[in-house]
XYZ file of C-alpha atoms in Angstrom:
679
model
C 30.406 14.116 51.046
C 27.114 12.326 51.675
C 27.984 9.803 48.949
C 31.332 9.007 50.592
C 29.662 8.720 53.995
C 27.173 6.205 52.562
C 30.012 4.185 51.041
C 31.944 4.219 54.317
C 28.928 3.026 56.292
C 28.320 0.175 53.858
C 31.963 -0.825 53.820
C 32.294 -0.745 57.624
C 29.104 -2.766 57.942
C 30.438 -5.414 55.578
C 33.768 -5.573 57.391
C 31.980 -5.797 60.727
C 30.012 -8.779 59.455
C 33.247 -10.461 58.407
C 34.691 -9.917 61.886
C 31.894 -11.966 63.386
C 32.304 -15.045 61.220
C 35.718 -16.268 62.439
C 33.939 -17.062 65.694
C 32.355 -19.972 63.888
C 35.791 -21.506 63.415
C 36.164 -21.763 67.169
C 32.953 -23.750 67.391
C 32.973 -26.383 64.648
C 30.540 -28.454 66.645
C 27.859 -25.946 65.605
C 28.023 -27.443 62.111
C 26.504 -30.877 61.735
C 28.607 -33.640 60.233
C 26.092 -33.832 57.411
C 26.521 -30.134 56.573
C 30.311 -30.403 56.680
C 30.268 -33.393 54.342
C 27.908 -31.624 51.948
C 30.090 -28.536 51.970
C 33.224 -30.537 51.222
C 31.519 -32.385 48.380
C 30.475 -29.039 46.909
C 33.990 -27.627 47.130
C 35.847 -30.730 45.864
C 36.339 -29.237 42.394
C 37.580 -25.818 43.474
C 41.116 -26.207 42.180
C 41.512 -25.086 38.574
C 43.789 -28.101 37.989
C 40.810 -30.359 38.718
C 38.534 -28.528 36.299
C 37.818 -29.889 32.844
C 38.047 -27.790 29.690
C 37.029 -28.551 26.102
C 37.820 -25.360 24.177
C 41.622 -25.557 24.356
C 41.910 -28.696 22.209
C 38.326 -29.571 21.150
C 38.539 -32.504 23.559
C 37.816 -32.576 27.268
C 40.986 -32.518 29.329
C 42.113 -31.361 32.745
C 43.249 -27.766 32.994
C 46.604 -29.007 34.300
C 47.137 -30.796 30.972
C 46.510 -27.773 28.751
C 49.182 -25.668 27.091
C 47.203 -22.419 27.189
C 46.177 -19.710 29.645
C 42.767 -21.022 30.661
C 40.234 -20.274 33.364
C 36.985 -22.046 34.223
C 33.928 -20.559 35.932
C 31.760 -23.413 37.179
C 28.083 -23.396 38.094
C 28.805 -22.993 41.792
C 30.950 -19.915 41.051
C 28.026 -18.396 39.138
C 25.505 -19.108 41.880
C 27.694 -17.810 44.693
C 28.748 -14.670 42.835
C 25.192 -13.318 42.792
C 25.523 -12.148 39.176
C 22.530 -12.061 36.860
C 24.350 -11.964 33.492
C 27.288 -13.606 31.744
C 29.223 -10.317 31.302
C 29.213 -9.675 35.049
C 30.374 -13.246 35.701
C 33.363 -12.685 33.411
C 34.732 -10.048 35.816
C 36.205 -12.952 37.801
C 38.626 -13.867 35.023
C 42.245 -12.649 35.189
C 43.400 -10.901 32.023
C 39.859 -10.222 30.783
C 38.700 -6.630 30.400
C 34.989 -6.234 31.206
C 33.375 -2.790 31.132
C 29.711 -1.799 31.100
C 28.814 1.126 28.816
C 25.138 1.341 29.703
C 22.395 -0.883 31.087
C 22.368 -3.171 28.035
C 25.830 -2.831 26.452
C 29.230 -4.189 27.494
C 32.760 -3.946 26.102
C 34.606 -7.235 26.718
C 37.925 -8.506 25.435
C 41.126 -10.255 26.518
C 44.626 -8.786 26.529
C 43.722 -5.380 25.180
C 41.964 -3.597 22.300
C 38.729 -3.199 24.214
C 35.881 -1.256 22.655
C 32.113 -1.401 22.338
C 32.504 -3.516 19.196
C 35.503 -5.531 20.458
C 36.396 -7.782 17.534
C 39.315 -9.935 18.688
C 37.445 -12.234 21.068
C 35.530 -15.283 19.836
C 32.406 -16.066 21.873
C 30.486 -19.343 21.658
C 27.556 -21.000 23.411
C 27.845 -24.798 23.332
C 30.236 -24.473 20.396
C 27.887 -22.177 18.426
C 29.577 -18.942 17.370
C 27.565 -15.941 18.583
C 29.634 -12.937 17.510
C 27.836 -10.605 15.105
C 29.258 -10.999 11.563
C 28.485 -7.368 10.643
C 31.111 -6.007 13.065
C 32.742 -9.185 14.512
C 31.707 -8.278 18.064
C 29.138 -9.688 20.481
C 25.760 -8.152 21.329
C 25.777 -9.478 24.877
C 22.174 -8.522 25.630
C 20.950 -10.920 22.946
C 23.293 -13.816 23.794
C 21.967 -15.272 26.984
C 21.304 -18.562 28.733
C 19.610 -19.631 31.945
C 22.526 -19.290 34.374
C 21.274 -22.223 36.474
C 21.728 -24.435 33.373
C 25.359 -23.431 32.799
C 27.778 -26.242 33.560
C 30.834 -24.039 33.131
C 32.219 -21.071 31.221
C 35.593 -21.774 29.614
C 37.896 -18.843 28.943
C 41.101 -19.031 26.908
C 43.320 -15.967 27.090
C 45.457 -15.840 23.992
C 44.962 -17.093 20.435
C 42.632 -20.019 19.796
C 42.632 -19.608 16.026
C 44.394 -22.899 15.249
C 41.320 -24.706 16.599
C 38.490 -22.195 16.149
C 39.553 -19.947 13.277
C 39.457 -16.239 12.535
C 38.564 -13.756 15.275
C 39.840 -16.071 18.041
C 42.751 -13.617 18.193
C 43.132 -12.532 21.817
C 40.885 -15.126 23.386
C 37.967 -17.554 23.314
C 34.904 -17.778 25.567
C 32.742 -20.893 25.405
C 29.590 -21.101 27.551
C 28.799 -24.783 28.046
C 25.370 -25.745 29.344
C 24.421 -28.865 31.261
C 23.055 -31.922 29.516
C 19.332 -32.521 29.824
C 20.090 -35.543 31.986
C 21.832 -33.243 34.507
C 18.942 -30.781 34.784
C 15.923 -32.920 35.625
C 12.922 -31.850 37.670
C 11.343 -28.447 38.250
C 13.243 -25.212 38.903
C 11.566 -21.886 39.651
C 13.506 -18.681 40.332
C 12.195 -15.190 41.049
C 13.962 -12.055 42.127
C 14.120 -8.306 41.968
C 16.074 -5.309 43.084
C 17.050 -1.723 42.466
C 18.583 -2.244 38.997
C 17.421 -5.728 38.055
C 13.798 -4.804 38.676
C 12.348 -8.214 37.940
C 13.922 -11.527 36.929
C 12.202 -14.887 36.759
C 12.605 -18.308 35.198
C 10.883 -21.690 35.066
C 12.637 -24.836 33.880
C 11.388 -28.397 33.746
C 13.358 -31.497 32.808
C 12.095 -35.012 32.293
C 12.786 -38.181 30.375
C 11.188 -39.627 27.276
C 12.882 -43.011 27.648
C 15.635 -44.276 29.939
C 18.197 -43.074 27.384
C 16.470 -39.889 26.189
C 16.076 -36.803 28.400
C 14.776 -33.305 27.795
C 14.427 -29.919 29.461
C 12.566 -26.756 28.543
C 12.667 -23.284 30.035
C 11.357 -19.742 29.886
C 12.920 -16.656 31.462
C 12.136 -12.966 31.723
C 14.238 -9.959 32.706
C 13.296 -6.318 33.309
C 16.316 -4.082 33.964
C 16.321 -0.412 34.948
C 18.268 2.329 33.217
C 21.541 3.687 34.576
C 22.388 7.337 35.160
C 24.374 9.982 33.325
C 27.518 11.267 34.990
C 26.182 14.759 34.395
C 22.868 13.868 36.050
C 19.601 12.350 34.888
C 18.787 8.872 33.644
C 20.317 7.415 30.508
C 17.179 5.955 28.925
C 18.797 2.534 28.487
C 16.371 0.352 30.425
C 15.554 -2.922 28.711
C 13.541 -6.092 28.982
C 13.821 -9.509 27.408
C 11.825 -12.727 27.168
C 13.527 -15.988 26.196
C 12.638 -19.661 26.021
C 14.247 -22.841 24.814
C 14.741 -26.574 25.045
C 17.392 -29.272 24.992
C 17.198 -33.004 24.281
C 20.067 -35.439 24.914
C 20.007 -39.130 24.233
C 21.983 -42.265 23.496
C 20.695 -43.639 20.215
C 22.839 -46.764 20.379
C 25.764 -47.988 22.423
C 28.068 -45.937 20.189
C 25.879 -43.006 19.090
C 24.624 -39.969 21.019
C 22.545 -37.008 19.879
C 21.913 -33.498 21.200
C 19.179 -31.197 19.905
C 18.680 -27.751 21.406
C 17.242 -24.368 20.535
C 16.244 -20.945 21.836
C 13.917 -18.072 20.914
C 14.108 -14.564 22.325
C 12.612 -11.118 21.943
C 13.333 -7.882 23.724
C 13.579 -4.131 23.579
C 15.739 -1.451 25.104
C 17.202 1.921 24.484
C 20.276 4.089 24.637
C 21.184 7.751 24.633
C 23.702 8.735 21.956
C 24.889 11.735 19.999
C 24.162 11.245 16.290
C 25.008 13.253 13.176
C 22.794 13.350 10.091
C 22.724 15.353 6.835
C 19.270 16.709 7.724
C 18.143 18.959 10.536
C 18.889 19.043 13.404
C 22.229 17.738 11.986
C 23.762 16.942 15.393
C 21.603 15.897 18.324
C 21.435 13.678 21.370
C 18.933 11.025 20.414
C 16.982 8.443 22.356
C 17.570 5.310 20.333
C 14.952 2.602 20.611
C 16.288 -0.899 20.091
C 14.120 -3.919 19.296
C 15.807 -7.285 18.973
C 14.694 -10.854 18.426
C 16.068 -14.111 17.147
C 16.484 -17.797 17.615
C 18.709 -20.746 16.992
C 18.613 -24.504 16.670
C 21.583 -26.831 17.003
C 22.076 -30.561 16.585
C 25.176 -32.548 17.476
C 25.717 -36.222 16.638
C 28.642 -38.160 18.056
C 29.731 -41.651 17.050
C 32.308 -43.541 19.085
C 34.264 -46.050 17.014
C 36.334 -47.129 20.004
C 37.929 -45.719 23.147
C 40.577 -44.129 20.920
C 38.475 -42.808 18.029
C 35.270 -40.810 17.624
C 33.481 -38.654 15.056
C 31.112 -35.720 15.628
C 28.941 -33.610 13.340
C 27.418 -30.326 14.492
C 24.824 -28.347 12.517
C 23.172 -25.114 13.553
C 21.016 -22.288 12.252
C 20.993 -18.876 13.908
C 18.811 -15.860 13.138
C 19.133 -12.388 14.630
C 17.093 -9.258 13.991
C 18.123 -5.879 15.382
C 16.169 -2.698 14.711
C 17.302 0.741 15.876
C 15.013 3.769 15.828
C 16.488 7.276 15.904
C 13.944 9.528 17.615
C 15.637 12.811 16.666
C 15.250 12.214 12.921
C 12.276 9.834 12.869
C 14.273 7.183 11.030
C 15.415 3.632 11.665
C 17.834 0.929 10.546
C 17.387 -2.816 10.697
C 19.698 -5.810 10.318
C 18.587 -9.411 9.779
C 21.324 -12.044 9.852
C 20.811 -15.738 9.030
C 23.731 -18.087 9.697
C 23.956 -21.712 8.544
C 26.891 -23.670 9.944
C 28.237 -27.227 9.650
C 31.240 -28.599 11.560
C 32.736 -32.103 11.248
C 35.406 -33.370 13.642
C 37.312 -36.661 13.867
C 39.646 -37.756 16.664
C 41.882 -40.820 16.678
C 45.047 -42.138 18.273
C 48.116 -43.317 16.375
C 49.911 -45.817 18.539
C 50.596 -45.045 22.167
C 52.114 -41.604 21.722
C 50.134 -39.680 19.142
C 46.646 -38.148 19.091
C 45.221 -36.463 15.984
C 42.150 -34.246 15.712
C 41.028 -32.913 12.335
C 37.905 -31.326 10.974
C 36.058 -29.473 8.227
C 33.752 -26.468 8.469
C 31.291 -24.576 6.300
C 29.367 -21.388 7.087
C 26.885 -19.479 4.941
C 25.629 -16.055 6.076
C 22.735 -13.990 4.729
C 23.166 -10.367 5.810
C 20.300 -7.965 5.012
C 20.526 -4.315 6.096
C 17.701 -1.762 5.958
C 19.672 1.475 5.750
C 19.027 4.712 7.648
C 19.861 8.181 6.393
C 22.831 8.479 8.775
C 24.122 4.898 8.445
C 24.086 2.787 5.294
C 25.735 -0.181 3.604
C 26.429 -0.752 -0.077
C 25.270 -3.246 -1.067
C 22.485 -3.299 1.505
C 22.323 -7.094 1.314
C 25.168 -9.546 0.957
C 25.615 -13.319 1.227
C 29.054 -14.669 2.106
C 30.760 -17.999 2.661
C 33.429 -19.380 4.944
C 35.204 -22.674 4.249
C 37.622 -24.127 6.787
C 39.677 -27.144 7.764
C 41.954 -27.820 10.713
C 44.330 -30.468 11.989
C 45.981 -30.785 15.392
C 48.598 -33.398 16.290
C 49.710 -34.128 19.855
C 52.879 -36.146 20.268
C 54.083 -37.595 23.581
C 57.862 -37.158 23.619
C 58.371 -38.475 27.156
C 55.488 -40.489 28.670
C 53.580 -38.562 31.358
C 56.142 -35.739 31.177
C 56.662 -33.996 27.823
C 54.158 -33.348 25.022
C 54.403 -31.384 21.795
C 51.351 -30.082 19.931
C 51.243 -28.543 16.488
C 48.593 -27.846 13.893
C 46.775 -25.195 11.929
C 43.447 -23.831 10.812
C 42.961 -23.181 7.085
C 40.163 -20.818 6.053
C 38.798 -19.001 3.051
C 36.430 -16.043 3.403
C 34.874 -13.704 0.847
C 36.554 -10.561 2.203
C 40.259 -11.379 2.521
C 40.626 -14.780 0.866
C 42.749 -17.660 2.158
C 44.175 -17.606 5.699
C 46.535 -19.970 7.549
C 46.597 -19.875 11.353
C 49.152 -22.335 12.781
C 50.379 -22.916 16.312
C 52.996 -24.968 18.140
C 52.774 -25.792 21.846
C 55.037 -27.533 24.321
C 54.005 -28.831 27.755
C 56.234 -30.212 30.509
C 54.816 -31.865 33.644
C 57.683 -33.029 35.877
C 55.251 -34.239 38.557
C 51.596 -34.096 39.559
C 52.005 -30.663 41.123
C 53.669 -28.684 38.324
C 53.053 -27.788 34.692
C 55.227 -25.634 32.443
C 53.980 -24.739 28.977
C 54.897 -22.472 26.094
C 53.284 -21.639 22.753
C 53.777 -19.736 19.502
C 50.646 -18.944 17.470
C 49.390 -16.985 14.490
C 45.869 -15.579 14.369
C 43.958 -13.140 12.174
C 40.925 -10.903 12.518
C 39.209 -11.015 9.153
C 37.364 -8.007 7.642
C 33.647 -7.614 8.237
C 30.882 -5.653 6.555
C 31.556 -2.566 8.643
C 35.162 -2.526 7.373
C 34.285 -3.441 3.813
C 30.761 -2.329 2.883
C 29.959 0.823 4.857
C 28.568 3.385 2.424
C 28.270 6.337 4.802
C 28.277 6.538 8.587
C 27.985 10.193 9.602
C 29.793 10.943 12.866
C 30.561 14.692 12.979
C 29.417 18.015 11.526
C 32.424 20.054 10.397
C 30.513 23.179 9.390
C 27.460 24.306 7.399
C 26.684 21.555 4.867
C 29.955 19.751 5.701
C 30.231 16.424 7.502
C 32.752 13.750 8.395
C 31.636 10.205 7.605
C 33.078 6.693 7.717
C 33.289 4.736 4.465
C 34.197 1.120 3.870
C 37.450 0.032 2.278
C 37.226 -2.935 -0.059
C 41.011 -3.299 0.086
C 41.038 -3.710 3.871
C 43.097 -6.766 4.826
C 43.042 -9.114 7.803
C 44.686 -7.926 11.000
C 47.526 -10.284 11.957
C 48.986 -11.508 15.236
C 52.038 -13.564 16.178
C 51.763 -14.496 19.862
C 54.419 -15.858 22.214
C 53.180 -17.312 25.511
C 54.704 -18.903 28.604
C 52.844 -20.361 31.551
C 53.467 -22.155 34.839
C 51.045 -23.886 37.198
C 51.902 -25.306 40.585
C 50.009 -26.760 43.517
C 52.632 -26.624 46.303
C 50.082 -27.981 48.767
C 46.827 -29.848 48.316
C 44.853 -26.720 49.203
C 46.823 -24.142 47.169
C 46.922 -23.522 43.427
C 49.036 -20.909 41.608
C 48.723 -20.098 37.908
C 51.003 -17.637 36.085
C 50.896 -16.717 32.375
C 53.029 -14.229 30.442
C 52.638 -13.140 26.837
C 54.250 -11.017 24.145
C 52.095 -10.255 21.103
C 53.242 -8.745 17.817
C 50.477 -7.233 15.658
C 50.644 -6.185 12.039
C 48.150 -4.612 9.623
C 46.039 -3.319 12.496
C 43.052 -1.166 11.653
C 43.856 2.525 11.261
C 41.794 5.588 10.370
C 42.687 7.049 6.980
C 41.549 10.309 5.389
C 39.860 10.257 1.993
C 39.125 12.856 -0.673
C 36.449 15.496 -0.138
C 33.330 15.000 -2.296
C 29.764 16.258 -2.649
C 26.919 13.923 -1.611
C 23.607 14.452 -3.414
C 21.409 11.646 -2.030
C 18.855 11.748 0.845
C 19.308 15.462 1.626
C 20.362 18.803 0.196
C 23.799 18.641 -1.461
C 26.547 18.656 1.170
C 30.273 18.088 1.476
C 31.615 14.796 2.849
C 35.066 14.440 4.354
C 35.428 10.631 4.270
C 37.537 8.472 6.534
C 37.987 4.720 6.162
C 39.726 1.774 7.753
C 43.278 1.092 6.638
C 45.973 -1.367 7.719
C 48.611 1.174 8.669
C 49.003 0.385 12.362
C 51.158 -2.208 14.070
C 52.434 -2.759 17.563
C 53.239 -4.953 20.501
C 51.459 -5.886 23.699
C 52.888 -7.730 26.644
C 51.653 -8.643 30.062
C 51.405 -10.945 33.034
C 48.394 -12.728 34.544
C 48.391 -14.508 37.900
C 45.715 -16.404 39.811
C 45.990 -17.942 43.286
C 43.419 -20.133 45.022
C 43.635 -21.264 48.637
C 41.279 -23.468 50.629
C 42.213 -21.779 53.917
C 39.813 -23.863 56.016
C 37.265 -26.548 55.269
C 34.602 -23.840 55.140
C 36.612 -20.933 53.733
C 38.020 -20.523 50.234
C 40.063 -17.540 49.027
C 40.913 -16.604 45.434
C 42.820 -13.669 44.020
C 44.173 -12.587 40.650
C 46.261 -9.794 39.193
C 46.890 -8.858 35.571
C 49.229 -6.356 33.943
C 48.917 -5.158 30.347
C 51.082 -2.840 28.257
C 50.165 -1.772 24.710
C 52.619 -0.037 22.369
C 51.273 0.903 18.942
C 52.901 2.533 15.922
C 50.758 4.196 13.264
C 51.801 5.888 10.032
C 52.141 9.670 10.211
C 49.405 10.114 7.605
C 46.805 8.258 9.696
C 44.235 9.955 11.931
C 43.484 9.190 15.599
C 46.869 7.564 16.045
C 47.514 5.018 18.807
C 44.233 5.619 20.670
C 43.973 1.900 21.536
C 46.819 2.330 24.019
C 44.535 4.132 26.452
C 41.395 2.013 26.096
C 42.416 -0.993 28.217
C 43.541 -0.930 31.883
C 47.215 -1.470 32.719
C 46.414 -3.041 36.099
C 43.525 -5.184 37.314
C 43.136 -6.975 40.621
C 40.397 -8.999 42.277
C 39.893 -10.899 45.510
C 37.158 -13.425 46.302
C 36.190 -14.927 49.635
C 33.690 -17.813 49.909
C 32.485 -18.965 53.331
C 30.268 -21.950 54.212
C 28.753 -21.011 57.567
C 26.548 -22.918 60.020
C 22.871 -23.514 59.328
C 23.436 -23.732 55.546
C 24.426 -20.076 55.240
C 26.977 -18.916 52.642
C 28.768 -15.571 52.502
C 30.670 -14.490 49.381
C 32.663 -11.292 48.884
C 34.201 -10.048 45.644
C 36.563 -7.054 45.658
C 37.932 -5.727 42.364
C 40.156 -2.898 41.154
C 40.339 -1.642 37.556
C 42.896 0.924 36.384
C 41.985 4.144 34.568
C 41.340 4.453 30.813
C 42.876 7.790 29.799
C 41.722 7.656 26.173
C 38.095 7.271 27.332
C 38.511 9.717 30.249
C 37.502 7.018 32.734
C 38.945 7.020 36.254
C 40.168 3.914 38.036
C 37.731 2.369 40.488
C 37.552 -0.044 43.425
C 34.302 -1.912 43.988
C 32.939 -4.707 46.136
C 30.083 -7.192 45.750
C 28.647 -9.201 48.656
C 26.198 -12.120 48.541
C 24.479 -13.827 51.453
C 22.736 -17.125 50.719
C 20.631 -19.343 52.952
C 19.285 -22.807 52.203
C 16.861 -23.652 55.015
C 15.886 -26.913 53.341
C 16.978 -29.037 50.399
C 14.617 -27.579 47.808
C 14.703 -23.852 48.564
C 17.375 -21.151 48.650
C 17.177 -17.455 49.495
C 19.896 -14.995 48.510
C 20.580 -11.291 48.872
C 23.351 -9.628 46.844
C 24.770 -6.122 46.954
C 26.809 -4.989 43.985
C 29.161 -2.014 43.542
C 28.837 -1.194 47.225
C 31.818 1.133 47.659
C 30.408 4.051 45.693
C 26.965 5.218 44.664
C 27.990 5.069 40.985
C 31.059 4.858 38.770
C 31.869 4.950 35.054
C 33.553 1.962 33.381
C 33.731 2.901 29.690
C 32.598 5.469 27.151
C 31.148 4.966 23.700
C 33.127 6.200 20.689
C 32.130 9.614 19.365
C 32.551 13.311 19.919
C 30.624 14.407 22.995
C 29.194 10.969 23.760
C 27.661 10.914 27.252
C 29.381 9.155 30.149
C 27.029 6.663 31.799
C 27.668 5.356 35.300
C 26.991 1.943 36.816
C 25.042 2.296 40.046
C 25.145 0.573 43.398
C 22.427 -2.083 43.498
C 20.714 -4.630 45.720
C 19.149 -7.826 44.395
C 17.198 -10.562 46.172
C 16.208 -13.960 44.801
C 14.438 -17.143 45.821
C 15.017 -20.486 44.058
C 12.842 -23.578 44.299
C 13.939 -26.930 42.885
C 12.186 -30.295 42.955
């Protein structure tokens, strides 16, 4: 009762604040002409049709010209949202499922199949793939940038495999940072709160010559643990230190070069139930997690003419993740080195045809230090990925009808050769409307967890008897054929409406198959193993609708809302275990509403209300939450902000880790304050 009373007081207080602000509309003279002009300049790019996106076609184009379900979060959206991490920023996106498992772990995907190790969403930072090759998911705590340096986050809902390859099945996220030239001078930020205990960053940008600019940064984060639904803290607090640099320059009139890199180190924890073949067999263990890594990327671009250019991108990425199991005094460690090269050429053929083609090569060194409860065979493996793609855009009717077709061709060491084609049609009858449709094929290729797992103990069945996951070297790629239809319209200059519908047909989806009982002799006293492995005996369909509306209600007031609907229907062979559980792991309904106000005296008020449906398979209830941010810029070089997150309840659960008896961890209400100085 006290918890509800607290929530009601907070909610009423927020609403009461909102009631006061319309009074400002009756007195526009309170705002100086200079402030009004600055506000309008800041809001000029609010319409999604005016945003620019690269990830849909590997070339920058307006959102209104794309034949895909796209969404762009710009730097101003990030600042005004009050978020302190990329996962929390992604909650704005229609059709994206974002759920926090604990203080340092998120489950994020698009259009269904969400899980802690979601493997059907490709994530990149400046075109560098950051998903973990061991399980094809993303360790979000290790993939970070300085949010003030983000130019935009591009999100594609639906397959992007024809351009980006395997694992771009249900969507693509590309975090694009600003050029060094756009981040000059000194920036200092510092903040703290109830959950984000201490965050700080320093960035400095300068120039080496008139055509060569640089920036360098360091940042630190100390985040508190969350709480168990049953009471007590979850032991998942974490901290991280990161630094990096970027250099951008024009080498000649036709050549440009980018060089950038990052280093990070951190530690955290989690509370999980683990099973081992030694005493205490099954226990709730505090798992210590140490992680570190770095990357370096170079990108060279040569412009032959206004209608032809060539780019070459090279990067090296290293990650190290060590997990310590306190209950059994054991640990596992993974070290992954990735070497990647990507060549791309764009040219026009006549007045009506544009061709983009490219070649790719990736070499991965994957070294695992096995634990007694989790092991790979072989422990170390090197694997290769070769790829090529071509995309052709043909103008059928100038300024009105375009047809795009192309494919990605790949070869990997686990499932061999893959073809991932697509065909897209876009119709723009006028400057206010766009109709598009697409048919695509995408695959999720096997990873080491599917293929090379020796034993992963997950349940004790009785004395000296355990259930354990084993790899399947015959596991094949999961396949998708996607059908999409979208419509965008701007009926007035201050209104934008975006609607996308999809119907996806999946085949050879991962299933859980029973193996043959055997006796294991290694690492412990002899014991029985009931093995299960991944098979390809599931298939199914998903369909849904995603809508987004944006309205500049007044010069100083912007409103945005979105709704998404998702239905999953799976069919698994009768012999398979845990049949059709994916149906209850993604919400059917999601809704959000954002309000952004530019008030007198350089004050900004932003409100974000969101609803997420229940997840019956994870035993997670639906929830309604609200975030509020108040920002004040008393002078040009300084800004103060205060943000309240998850204000409508003291805590709520969003997801639950896989496993029998795994604890439910709840996200807590939090307050965060920050000051930013820029010169």
